[in-house]
Coordinates of C-alpha atoms in Angstrom, one line a residue:
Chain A
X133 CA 327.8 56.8 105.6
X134 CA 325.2 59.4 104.8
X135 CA 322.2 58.0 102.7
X136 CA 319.4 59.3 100.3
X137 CA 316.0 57.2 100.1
X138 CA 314.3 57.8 97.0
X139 CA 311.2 56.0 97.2
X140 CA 309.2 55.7 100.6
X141 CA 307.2 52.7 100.6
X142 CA 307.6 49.4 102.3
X143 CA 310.6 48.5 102.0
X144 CA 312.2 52.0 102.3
X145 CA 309.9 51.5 105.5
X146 CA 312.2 49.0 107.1
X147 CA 315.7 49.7 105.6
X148 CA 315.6 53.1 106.8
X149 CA 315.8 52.6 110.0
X150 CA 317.7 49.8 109.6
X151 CA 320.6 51.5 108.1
X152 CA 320.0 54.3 111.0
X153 CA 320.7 51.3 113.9
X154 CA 323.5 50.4 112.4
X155 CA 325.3 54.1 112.8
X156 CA 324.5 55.5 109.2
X157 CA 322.5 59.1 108.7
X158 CA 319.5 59.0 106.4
X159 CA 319.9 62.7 105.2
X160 CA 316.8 63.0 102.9
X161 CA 313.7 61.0 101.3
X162 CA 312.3 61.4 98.1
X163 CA 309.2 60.1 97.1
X164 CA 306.5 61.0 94.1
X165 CA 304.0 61.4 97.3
X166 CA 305.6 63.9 99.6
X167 CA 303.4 62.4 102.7
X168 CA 304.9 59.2 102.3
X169 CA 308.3 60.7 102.2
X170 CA 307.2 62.8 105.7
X171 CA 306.0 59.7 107.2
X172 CA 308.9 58.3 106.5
X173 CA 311.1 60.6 108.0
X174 CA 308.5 61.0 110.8
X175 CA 310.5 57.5 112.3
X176 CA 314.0 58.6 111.3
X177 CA 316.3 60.7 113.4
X178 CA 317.0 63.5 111.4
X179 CA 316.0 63.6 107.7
X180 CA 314.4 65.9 105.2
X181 CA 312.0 65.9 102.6
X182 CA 313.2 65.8 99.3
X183 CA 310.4 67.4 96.5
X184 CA 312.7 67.3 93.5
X185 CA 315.6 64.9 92.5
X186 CA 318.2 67.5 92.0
X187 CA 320.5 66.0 94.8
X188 CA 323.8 68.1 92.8
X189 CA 324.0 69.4 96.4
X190 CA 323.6 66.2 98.4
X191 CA 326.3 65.1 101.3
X192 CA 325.0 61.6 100.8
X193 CA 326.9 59.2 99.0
X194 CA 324.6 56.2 98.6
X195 CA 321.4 56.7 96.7
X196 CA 319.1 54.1 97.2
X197 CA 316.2 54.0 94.5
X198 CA 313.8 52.2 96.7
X199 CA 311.0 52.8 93.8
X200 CA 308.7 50.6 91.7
X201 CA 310.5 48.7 88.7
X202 CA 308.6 50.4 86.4
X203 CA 309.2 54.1 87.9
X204 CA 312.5 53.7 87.6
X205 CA 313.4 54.8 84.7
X206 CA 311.7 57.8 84.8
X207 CA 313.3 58.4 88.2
X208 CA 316.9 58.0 86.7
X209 CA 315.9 60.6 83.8
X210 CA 315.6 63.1 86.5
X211 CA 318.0 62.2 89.5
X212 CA 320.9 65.2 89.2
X213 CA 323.4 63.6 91.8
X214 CA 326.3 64.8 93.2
X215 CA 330.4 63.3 92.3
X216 CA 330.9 59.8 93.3
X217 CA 327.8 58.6 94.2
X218 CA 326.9 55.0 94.5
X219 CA 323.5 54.2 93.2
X220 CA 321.9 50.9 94.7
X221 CA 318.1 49.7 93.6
X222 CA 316.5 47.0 95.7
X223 CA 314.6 44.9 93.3
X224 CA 314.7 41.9 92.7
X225 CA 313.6 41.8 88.9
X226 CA 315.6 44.2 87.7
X227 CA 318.8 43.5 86.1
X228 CA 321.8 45.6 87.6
X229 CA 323.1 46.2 83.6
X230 CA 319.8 48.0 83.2
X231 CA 320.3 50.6 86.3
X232 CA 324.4 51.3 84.9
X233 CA 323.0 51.5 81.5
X234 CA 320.4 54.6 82.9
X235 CA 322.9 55.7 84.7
X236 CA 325.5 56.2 81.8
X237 CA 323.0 57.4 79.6
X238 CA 320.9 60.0 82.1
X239 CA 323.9 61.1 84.5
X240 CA 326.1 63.8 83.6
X241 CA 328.6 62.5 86.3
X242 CA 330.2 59.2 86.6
X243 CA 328.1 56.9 88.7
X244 CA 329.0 53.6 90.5
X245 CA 325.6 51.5 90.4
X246 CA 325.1 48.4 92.7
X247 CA 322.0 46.2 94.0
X248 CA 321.1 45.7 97.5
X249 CA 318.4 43.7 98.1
X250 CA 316.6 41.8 101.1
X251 CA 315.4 38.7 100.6
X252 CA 312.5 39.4 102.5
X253 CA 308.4 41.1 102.6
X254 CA 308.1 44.4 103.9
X255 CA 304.5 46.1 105.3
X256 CA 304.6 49.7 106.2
X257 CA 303.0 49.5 109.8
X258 CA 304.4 46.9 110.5
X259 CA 306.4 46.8 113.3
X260 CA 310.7 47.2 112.0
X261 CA 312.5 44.0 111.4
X262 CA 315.1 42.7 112.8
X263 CA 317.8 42.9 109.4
X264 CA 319.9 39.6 110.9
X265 CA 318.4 36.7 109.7
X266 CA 317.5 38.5 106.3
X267 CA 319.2 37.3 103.1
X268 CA 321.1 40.6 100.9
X269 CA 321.6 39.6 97.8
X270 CA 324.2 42.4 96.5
X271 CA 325.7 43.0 93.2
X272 CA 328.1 45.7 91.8
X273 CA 329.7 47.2 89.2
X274 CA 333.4 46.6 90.2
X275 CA 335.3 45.3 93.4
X276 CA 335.5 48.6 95.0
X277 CA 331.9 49.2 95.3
X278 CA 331.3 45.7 95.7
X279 CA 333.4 45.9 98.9
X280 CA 331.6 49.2 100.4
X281 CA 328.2 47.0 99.6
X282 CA 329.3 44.3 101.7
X283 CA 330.3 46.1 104.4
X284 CA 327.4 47.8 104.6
X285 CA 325.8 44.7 104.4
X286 CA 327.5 43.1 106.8
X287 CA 326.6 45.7 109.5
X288 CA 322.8 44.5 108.9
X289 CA 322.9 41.4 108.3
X290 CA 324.7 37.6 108.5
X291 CA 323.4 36.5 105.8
X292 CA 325.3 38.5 102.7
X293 CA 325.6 37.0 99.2
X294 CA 326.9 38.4 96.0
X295 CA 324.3 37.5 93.6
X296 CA 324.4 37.7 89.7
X297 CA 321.6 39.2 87.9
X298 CA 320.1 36.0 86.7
X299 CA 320.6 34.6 90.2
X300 CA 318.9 37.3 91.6
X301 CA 316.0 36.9 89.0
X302 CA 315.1 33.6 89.4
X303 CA 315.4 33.7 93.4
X304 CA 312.5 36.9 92.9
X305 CA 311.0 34.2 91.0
X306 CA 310.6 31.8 93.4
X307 CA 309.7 34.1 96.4
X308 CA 306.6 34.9 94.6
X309 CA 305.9 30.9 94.5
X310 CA 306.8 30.8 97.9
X311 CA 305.8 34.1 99.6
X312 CA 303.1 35.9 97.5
X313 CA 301.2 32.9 96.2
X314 CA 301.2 31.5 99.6
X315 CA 299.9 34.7 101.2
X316 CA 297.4 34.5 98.5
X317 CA 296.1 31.1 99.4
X318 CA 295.7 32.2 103.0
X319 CA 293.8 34.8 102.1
X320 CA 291.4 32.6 99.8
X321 CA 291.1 30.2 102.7
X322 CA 290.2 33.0 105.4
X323 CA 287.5 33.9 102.9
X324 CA 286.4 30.8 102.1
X325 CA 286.5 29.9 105.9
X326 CA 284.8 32.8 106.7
X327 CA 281.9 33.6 104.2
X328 CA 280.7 30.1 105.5
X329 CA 280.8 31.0 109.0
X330 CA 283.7 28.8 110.2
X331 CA 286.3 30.4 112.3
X332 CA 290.0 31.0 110.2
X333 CA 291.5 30.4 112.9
X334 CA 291.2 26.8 113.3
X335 CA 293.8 26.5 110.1
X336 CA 296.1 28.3 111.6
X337 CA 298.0 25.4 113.8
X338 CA 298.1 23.3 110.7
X339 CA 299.6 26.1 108.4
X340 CA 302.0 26.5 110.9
X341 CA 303.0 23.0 111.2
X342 CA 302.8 22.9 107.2
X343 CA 305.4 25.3 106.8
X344 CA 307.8 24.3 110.0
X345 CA 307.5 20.6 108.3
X346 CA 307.8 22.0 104.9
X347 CA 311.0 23.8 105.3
X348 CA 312.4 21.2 107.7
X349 CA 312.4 18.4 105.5
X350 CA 315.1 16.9 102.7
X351 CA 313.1 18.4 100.2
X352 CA 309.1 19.9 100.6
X353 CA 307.7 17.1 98.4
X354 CA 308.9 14.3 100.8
X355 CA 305.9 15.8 103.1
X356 CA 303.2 16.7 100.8
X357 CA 300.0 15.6 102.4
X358 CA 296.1 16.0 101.1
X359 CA 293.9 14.3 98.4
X360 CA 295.9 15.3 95.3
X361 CA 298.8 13.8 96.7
X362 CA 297.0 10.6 97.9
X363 CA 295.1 10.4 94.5
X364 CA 292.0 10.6 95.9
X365 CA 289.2 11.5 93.6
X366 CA 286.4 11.5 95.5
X367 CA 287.3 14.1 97.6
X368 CA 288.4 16.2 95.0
X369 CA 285.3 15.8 93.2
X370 CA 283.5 16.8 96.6
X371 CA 285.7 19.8 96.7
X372 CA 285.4 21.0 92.9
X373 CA 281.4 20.7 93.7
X374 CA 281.5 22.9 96.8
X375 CA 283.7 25.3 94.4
X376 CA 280.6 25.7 91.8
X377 CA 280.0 28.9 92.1
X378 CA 284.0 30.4 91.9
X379 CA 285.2 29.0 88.5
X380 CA 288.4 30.6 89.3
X381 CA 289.1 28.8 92.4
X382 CA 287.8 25.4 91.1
X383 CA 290.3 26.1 88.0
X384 CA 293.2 26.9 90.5
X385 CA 292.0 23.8 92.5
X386 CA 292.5 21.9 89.7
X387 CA 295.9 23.6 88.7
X388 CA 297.4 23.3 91.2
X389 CA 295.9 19.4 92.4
X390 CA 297.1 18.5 88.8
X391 CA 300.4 20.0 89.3
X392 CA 300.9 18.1 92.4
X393 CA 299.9 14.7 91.1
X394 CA 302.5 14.9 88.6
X395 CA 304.9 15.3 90.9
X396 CA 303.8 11.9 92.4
X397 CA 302.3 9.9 90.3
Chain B
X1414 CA 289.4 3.4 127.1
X1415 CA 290.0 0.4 125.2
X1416 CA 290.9 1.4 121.3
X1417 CA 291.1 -0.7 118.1
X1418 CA 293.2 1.3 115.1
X1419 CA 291.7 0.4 111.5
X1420 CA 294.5 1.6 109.4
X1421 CA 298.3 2.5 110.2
X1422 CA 298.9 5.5 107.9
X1423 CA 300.6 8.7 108.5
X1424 CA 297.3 10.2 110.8
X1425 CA 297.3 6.6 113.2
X1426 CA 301.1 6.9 113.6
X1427 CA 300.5 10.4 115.9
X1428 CA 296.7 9.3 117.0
X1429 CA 297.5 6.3 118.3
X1430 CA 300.3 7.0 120.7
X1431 CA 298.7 10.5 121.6
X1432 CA 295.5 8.1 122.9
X1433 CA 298.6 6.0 125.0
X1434 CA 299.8 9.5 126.3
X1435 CA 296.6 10.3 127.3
X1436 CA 296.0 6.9 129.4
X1437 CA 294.0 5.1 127.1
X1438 CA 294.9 1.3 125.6
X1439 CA 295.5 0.6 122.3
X1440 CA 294.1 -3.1 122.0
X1441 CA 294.7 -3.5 118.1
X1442 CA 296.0 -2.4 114.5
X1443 CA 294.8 -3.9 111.6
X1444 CA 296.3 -2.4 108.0
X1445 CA 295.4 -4.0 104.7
X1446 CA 299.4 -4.0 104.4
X1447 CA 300.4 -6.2 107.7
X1448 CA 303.7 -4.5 107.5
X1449 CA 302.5 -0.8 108.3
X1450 CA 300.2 -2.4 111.2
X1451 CA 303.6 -4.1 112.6
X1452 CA 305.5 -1.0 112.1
X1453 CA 302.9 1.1 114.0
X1454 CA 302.7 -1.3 116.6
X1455 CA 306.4 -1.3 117.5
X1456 CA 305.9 2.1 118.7
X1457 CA 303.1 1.4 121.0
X1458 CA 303.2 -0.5 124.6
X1459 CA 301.0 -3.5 124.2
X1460 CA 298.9 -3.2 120.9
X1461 CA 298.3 -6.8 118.7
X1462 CA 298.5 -6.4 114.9
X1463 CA 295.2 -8.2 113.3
X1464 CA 295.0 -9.0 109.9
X1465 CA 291.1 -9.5 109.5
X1466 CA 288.6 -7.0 110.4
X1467 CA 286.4 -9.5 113.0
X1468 CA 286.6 -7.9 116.2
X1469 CA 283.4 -9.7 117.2
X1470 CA 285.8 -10.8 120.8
X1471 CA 287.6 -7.6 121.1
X1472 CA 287.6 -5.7 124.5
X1473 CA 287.8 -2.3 122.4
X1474 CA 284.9 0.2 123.1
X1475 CA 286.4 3.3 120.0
X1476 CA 287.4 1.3 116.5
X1477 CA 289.2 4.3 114.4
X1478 CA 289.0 4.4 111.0
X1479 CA 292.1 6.0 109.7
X1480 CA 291.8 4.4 106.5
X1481 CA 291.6 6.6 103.1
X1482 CA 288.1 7.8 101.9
X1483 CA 287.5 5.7 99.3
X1484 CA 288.6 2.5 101.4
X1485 CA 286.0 3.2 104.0
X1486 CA 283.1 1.4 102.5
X1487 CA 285.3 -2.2 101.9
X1488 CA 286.2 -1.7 104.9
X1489 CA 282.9 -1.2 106.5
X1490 CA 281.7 -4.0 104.9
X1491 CA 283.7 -6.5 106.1
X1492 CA 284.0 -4.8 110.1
X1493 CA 282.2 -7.0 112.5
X1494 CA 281.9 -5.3 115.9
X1495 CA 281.3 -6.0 119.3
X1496 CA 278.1 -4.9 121.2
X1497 CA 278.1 -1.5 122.3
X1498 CA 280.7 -0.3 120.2
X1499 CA 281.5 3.5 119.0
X1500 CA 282.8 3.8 115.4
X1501 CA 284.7 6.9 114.5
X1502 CA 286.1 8.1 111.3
X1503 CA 289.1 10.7 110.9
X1504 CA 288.1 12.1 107.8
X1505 CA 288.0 15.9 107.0
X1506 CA 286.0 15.3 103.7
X1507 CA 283.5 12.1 104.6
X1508 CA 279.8 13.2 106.0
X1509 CA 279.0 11.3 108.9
X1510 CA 275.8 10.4 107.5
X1511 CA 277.8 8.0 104.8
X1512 CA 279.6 6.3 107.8
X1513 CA 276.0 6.0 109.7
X1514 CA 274.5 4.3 106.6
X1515 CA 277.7 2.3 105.6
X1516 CA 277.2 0.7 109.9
X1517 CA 272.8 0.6 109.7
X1518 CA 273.6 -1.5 106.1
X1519 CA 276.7 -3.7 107.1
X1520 CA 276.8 -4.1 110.6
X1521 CA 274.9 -7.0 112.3
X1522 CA 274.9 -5.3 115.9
X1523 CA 273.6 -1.9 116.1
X1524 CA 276.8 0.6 116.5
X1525 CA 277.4 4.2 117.5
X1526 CA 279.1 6.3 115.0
X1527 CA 281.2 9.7 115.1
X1528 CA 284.0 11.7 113.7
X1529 CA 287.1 12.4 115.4
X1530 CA 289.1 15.3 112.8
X1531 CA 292.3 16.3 113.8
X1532 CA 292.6 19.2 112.1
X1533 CA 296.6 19.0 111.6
X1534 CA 299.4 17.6 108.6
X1535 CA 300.4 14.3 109.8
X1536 CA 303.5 12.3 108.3
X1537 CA 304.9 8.9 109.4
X1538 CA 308.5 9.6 110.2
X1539 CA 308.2 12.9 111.7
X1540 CA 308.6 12.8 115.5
X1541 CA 305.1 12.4 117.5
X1542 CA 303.3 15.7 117.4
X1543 CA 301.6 17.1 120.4
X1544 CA 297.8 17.1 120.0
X1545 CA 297.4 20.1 122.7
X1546 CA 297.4 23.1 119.6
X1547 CA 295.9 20.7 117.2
X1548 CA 292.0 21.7 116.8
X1549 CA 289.8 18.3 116.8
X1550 CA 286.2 18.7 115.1
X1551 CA 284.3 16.2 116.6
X1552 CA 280.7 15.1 115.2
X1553 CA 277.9 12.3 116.7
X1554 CA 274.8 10.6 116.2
X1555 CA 274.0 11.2 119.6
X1556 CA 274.7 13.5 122.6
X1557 CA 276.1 10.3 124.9
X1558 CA 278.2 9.6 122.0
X1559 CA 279.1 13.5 121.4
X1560 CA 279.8 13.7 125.5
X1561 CA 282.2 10.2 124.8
X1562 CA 284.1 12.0 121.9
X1563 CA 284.6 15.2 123.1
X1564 CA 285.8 13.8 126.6
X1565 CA 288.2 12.2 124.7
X1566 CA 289.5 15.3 122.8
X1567 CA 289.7 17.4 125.4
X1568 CA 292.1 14.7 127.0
X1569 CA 294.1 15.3 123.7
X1570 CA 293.9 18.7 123.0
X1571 CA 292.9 22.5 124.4
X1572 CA 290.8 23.1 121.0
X1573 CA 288.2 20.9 120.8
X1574 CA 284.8 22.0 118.6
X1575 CA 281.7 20.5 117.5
X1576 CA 281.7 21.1 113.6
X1577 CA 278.8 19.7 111.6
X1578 CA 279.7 17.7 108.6
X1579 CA 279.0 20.4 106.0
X1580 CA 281.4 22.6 108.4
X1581 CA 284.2 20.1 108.7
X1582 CA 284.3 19.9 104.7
X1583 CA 284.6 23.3 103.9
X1584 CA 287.1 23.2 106.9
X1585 CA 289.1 20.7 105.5
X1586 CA 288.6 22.4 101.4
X1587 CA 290.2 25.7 103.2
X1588 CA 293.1 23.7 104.3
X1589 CA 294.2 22.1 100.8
X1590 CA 294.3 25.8 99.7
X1591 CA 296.1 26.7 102.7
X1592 CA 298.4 23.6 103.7
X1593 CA 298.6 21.2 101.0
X1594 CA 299.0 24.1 98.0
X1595 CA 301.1 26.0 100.1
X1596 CA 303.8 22.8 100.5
X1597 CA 303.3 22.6 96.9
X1598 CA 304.4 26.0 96.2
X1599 CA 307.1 25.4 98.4
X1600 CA 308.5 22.3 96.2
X1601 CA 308.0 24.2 93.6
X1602 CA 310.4 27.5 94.9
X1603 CA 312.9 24.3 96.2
X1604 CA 313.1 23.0 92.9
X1605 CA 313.2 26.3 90.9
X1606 CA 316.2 27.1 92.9
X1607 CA 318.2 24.3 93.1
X1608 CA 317.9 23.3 89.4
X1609 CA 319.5 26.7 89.1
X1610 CA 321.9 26.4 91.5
X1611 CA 320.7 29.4 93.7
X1612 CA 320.5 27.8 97.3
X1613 CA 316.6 27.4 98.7
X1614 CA 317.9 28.2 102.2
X1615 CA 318.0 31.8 101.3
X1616 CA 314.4 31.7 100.8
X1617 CA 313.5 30.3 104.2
X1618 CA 313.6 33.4 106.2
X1619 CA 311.1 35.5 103.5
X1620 CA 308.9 32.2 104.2
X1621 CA 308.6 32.5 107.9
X1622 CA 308.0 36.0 107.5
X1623 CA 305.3 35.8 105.2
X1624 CA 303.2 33.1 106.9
X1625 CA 303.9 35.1 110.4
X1626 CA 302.2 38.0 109.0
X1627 CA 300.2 36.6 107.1
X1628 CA 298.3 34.9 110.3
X1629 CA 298.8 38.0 112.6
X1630 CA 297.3 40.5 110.4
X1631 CA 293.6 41.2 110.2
X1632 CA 293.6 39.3 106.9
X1633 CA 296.6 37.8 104.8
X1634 CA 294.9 40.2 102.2
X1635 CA 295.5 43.3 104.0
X1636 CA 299.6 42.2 103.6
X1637 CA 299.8 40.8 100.0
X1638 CA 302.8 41.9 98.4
X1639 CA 304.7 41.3 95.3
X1640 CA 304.1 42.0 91.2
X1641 CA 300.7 41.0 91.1
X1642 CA 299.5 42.7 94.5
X1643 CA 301.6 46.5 92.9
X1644 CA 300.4 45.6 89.2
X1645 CA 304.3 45.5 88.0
X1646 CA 303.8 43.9 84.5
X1647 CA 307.3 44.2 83.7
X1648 CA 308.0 42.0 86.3
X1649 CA 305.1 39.6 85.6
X1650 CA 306.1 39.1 81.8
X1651 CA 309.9 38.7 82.6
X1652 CA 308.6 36.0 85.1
X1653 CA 306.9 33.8 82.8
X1654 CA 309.7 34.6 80.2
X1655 CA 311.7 32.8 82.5
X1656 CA 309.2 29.7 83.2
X1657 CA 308.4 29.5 78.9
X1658 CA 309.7 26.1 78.8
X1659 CA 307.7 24.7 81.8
X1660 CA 304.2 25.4 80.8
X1661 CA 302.6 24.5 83.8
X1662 CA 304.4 26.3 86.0
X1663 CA 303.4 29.8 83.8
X1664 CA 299.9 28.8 84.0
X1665 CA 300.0 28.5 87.2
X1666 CA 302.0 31.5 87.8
X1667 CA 299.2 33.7 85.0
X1668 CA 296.1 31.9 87.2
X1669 CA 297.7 33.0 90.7
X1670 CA 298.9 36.2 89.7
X1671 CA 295.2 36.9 87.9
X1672 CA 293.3 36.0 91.0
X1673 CA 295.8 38.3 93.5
X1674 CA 295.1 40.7 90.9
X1675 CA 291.5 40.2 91.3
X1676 CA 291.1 41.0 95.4
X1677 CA 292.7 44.1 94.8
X1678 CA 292.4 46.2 91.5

């Protein structure tokens, strides 16, 4: 299948190539900052640079709008694509009835829209993952395209669901409970570790064993550990004191030690 | 080394048989609830369960206090000790100036005092961890007594530190953000999912990832993604659109998102 990127950040980053492994051609990448789209193609095999999104011309037949939710409307305003093209985006967020509406109102040919999205976080410069063990969550309009979306899918990946809109929405939902704010608490403990002068990497065993316990369990609340889950006070006092000075982390201390304790008690 | 356990909770049920592994006898186990003592004991070779804290005749040189912070001073009060004897506490949040002062005020016979931090998630149930990756922060009144403890530890573990008091607190503050949150974000994805009939299991693989780079990268800042870390309002408002009947959950979705927001923009 030949394929257009439009977008070149992270997660164009990774599926790239990814569709490349698995025998498909990237032909050309589009992104609002041509170096990105050059570094892009810098790691592929043998794609262009795309400075407009007049694709009328295009061999490709899958388009995939690998842009921010909010850009992508703007983006659809513009794209000129050629017959029988397949438009996939890869958010999570974004409803697939929103990308055919676009479509049907922007498009001056009939477009088949789809989602195709990894369950999973993407860094540019980071080394590429491996797509098997990644969740795609796929949607589209009607069986046909469905069935080319699966396939491709399939070529990537074992794990392949079709996914509703709302399912898809609330599982986006929950990765940033799980994934982002997580991240985000590592990061406040490496600087909370290391502004005082204690080595990070001391947490890192028991994060590890945290989340290999976490997902291992029944459910993650049969193995919650730590003084909000114990109750005890004193130490969260003694912890609320020592977080004196950053208001915001004593109020997200207290957040989230609340939040557990309800679960418990 | 002859050991008396003061408490049977989740911590004692992997010290105590990591202590065995290492060659050492466990003499003892007292628990205010007999039961847990009993239970711990079954998986030990040829520990007693005692159900008074009078060890005035015990053979044990190390009593462990693996009780809860705020049951350390009843139980201090009522110890009675042999000559000679070391008493340690497992604490991450408790100076080791309270435990001296608790000992100089209750004990009859003067007593060496210390704190031996495994700095890991422990829960009963879950098969016997191996101490070798698991950091021990180890604190005494004394240099014979620090030469005792860490002797121990490194018979335990490869990653063995002296960590003041002040240091093992903001250690252990670092790890409720980083651990004990973290699980709880966790329960909170599982149960966001499954009340919604979208299975958690496809969420386990974006997990992994994220904690993997999260603790290979310079700092987990430097790999935050998500609506907060790109600024996608759209995203963040049809996020708590979705959570508007489980207030908490929006707060603490508005606070996280605020504070990623924070480190970056």
């Amino acid at each position: 299948m030949h394929i257009t990127f439009i977008g070149a950040g992270n997660l164009a980053w990774h599926l790239a190539p990814a569709f490349e492994n698995a025998g498909h051609q990237i032909n050309e990448v589009y992104s609002r900052r041509t170096e990105q789209a050059r570094r892009l193609i810098s790691i592929l095999y043998d794609a262009g640079v795309r400075t407009d999104l007049n694709f009328a011309d295009s061999s490709s037949q899958l388009f995939v709008l690998a842009v921010a939710d909010d850009a992508m409307e703007e983006v659809c305003q513009q794209l000129v694509l050629p017959e029988n093209a397949i438009v996939v985006h890869v958010s999570g967020a974004k409803p697939l009835a929103q990308l055919r509406r676009w479509m049907a109102i922007y498009s001056d040919v009939p477009v088949r829209t789809g989602v195709f999205y990894p369950l999973q976080t993407f860094s540019r410069d980071q080394p590429p993952l491996s797509f098997e063990q990644i969740p795609l969550c796929l949607e589209a309009d009607d069986k046909e395209t469905e069935d080319i979306l699966v396939g491709l899918g399939q070529e990537l990946s074992d794990i392949v669901y079709l996914i509703t809109s709302d399912e898809r929405r609330l599982l986006h939902m929950a990765a940033v409970f799980a994934c982002n704010f997580t991240n985000h608490l590592l990061a406040i403990a490496k600087d909370l570790t290391e502004t005082n002068e204690v080595p990070f990497k001391l947490l890192k065993p028991l994060i590890r064993e945290t989340i290999r316990k976490g997902l291992s369990a029944g459910h993650p609340a049969d193995v919650q550990t730590g003084p909000a889950r114990r109750g005890d006070q004193q130490t969260m006092q003694a912890h609320l004191t020592l977080l004196s000075d950053q208001p915001q982390l004593a109020e997200m201390y207290e957040l989230m030690s609340d939040s557990i304790a309800r679960m418990y008690h």
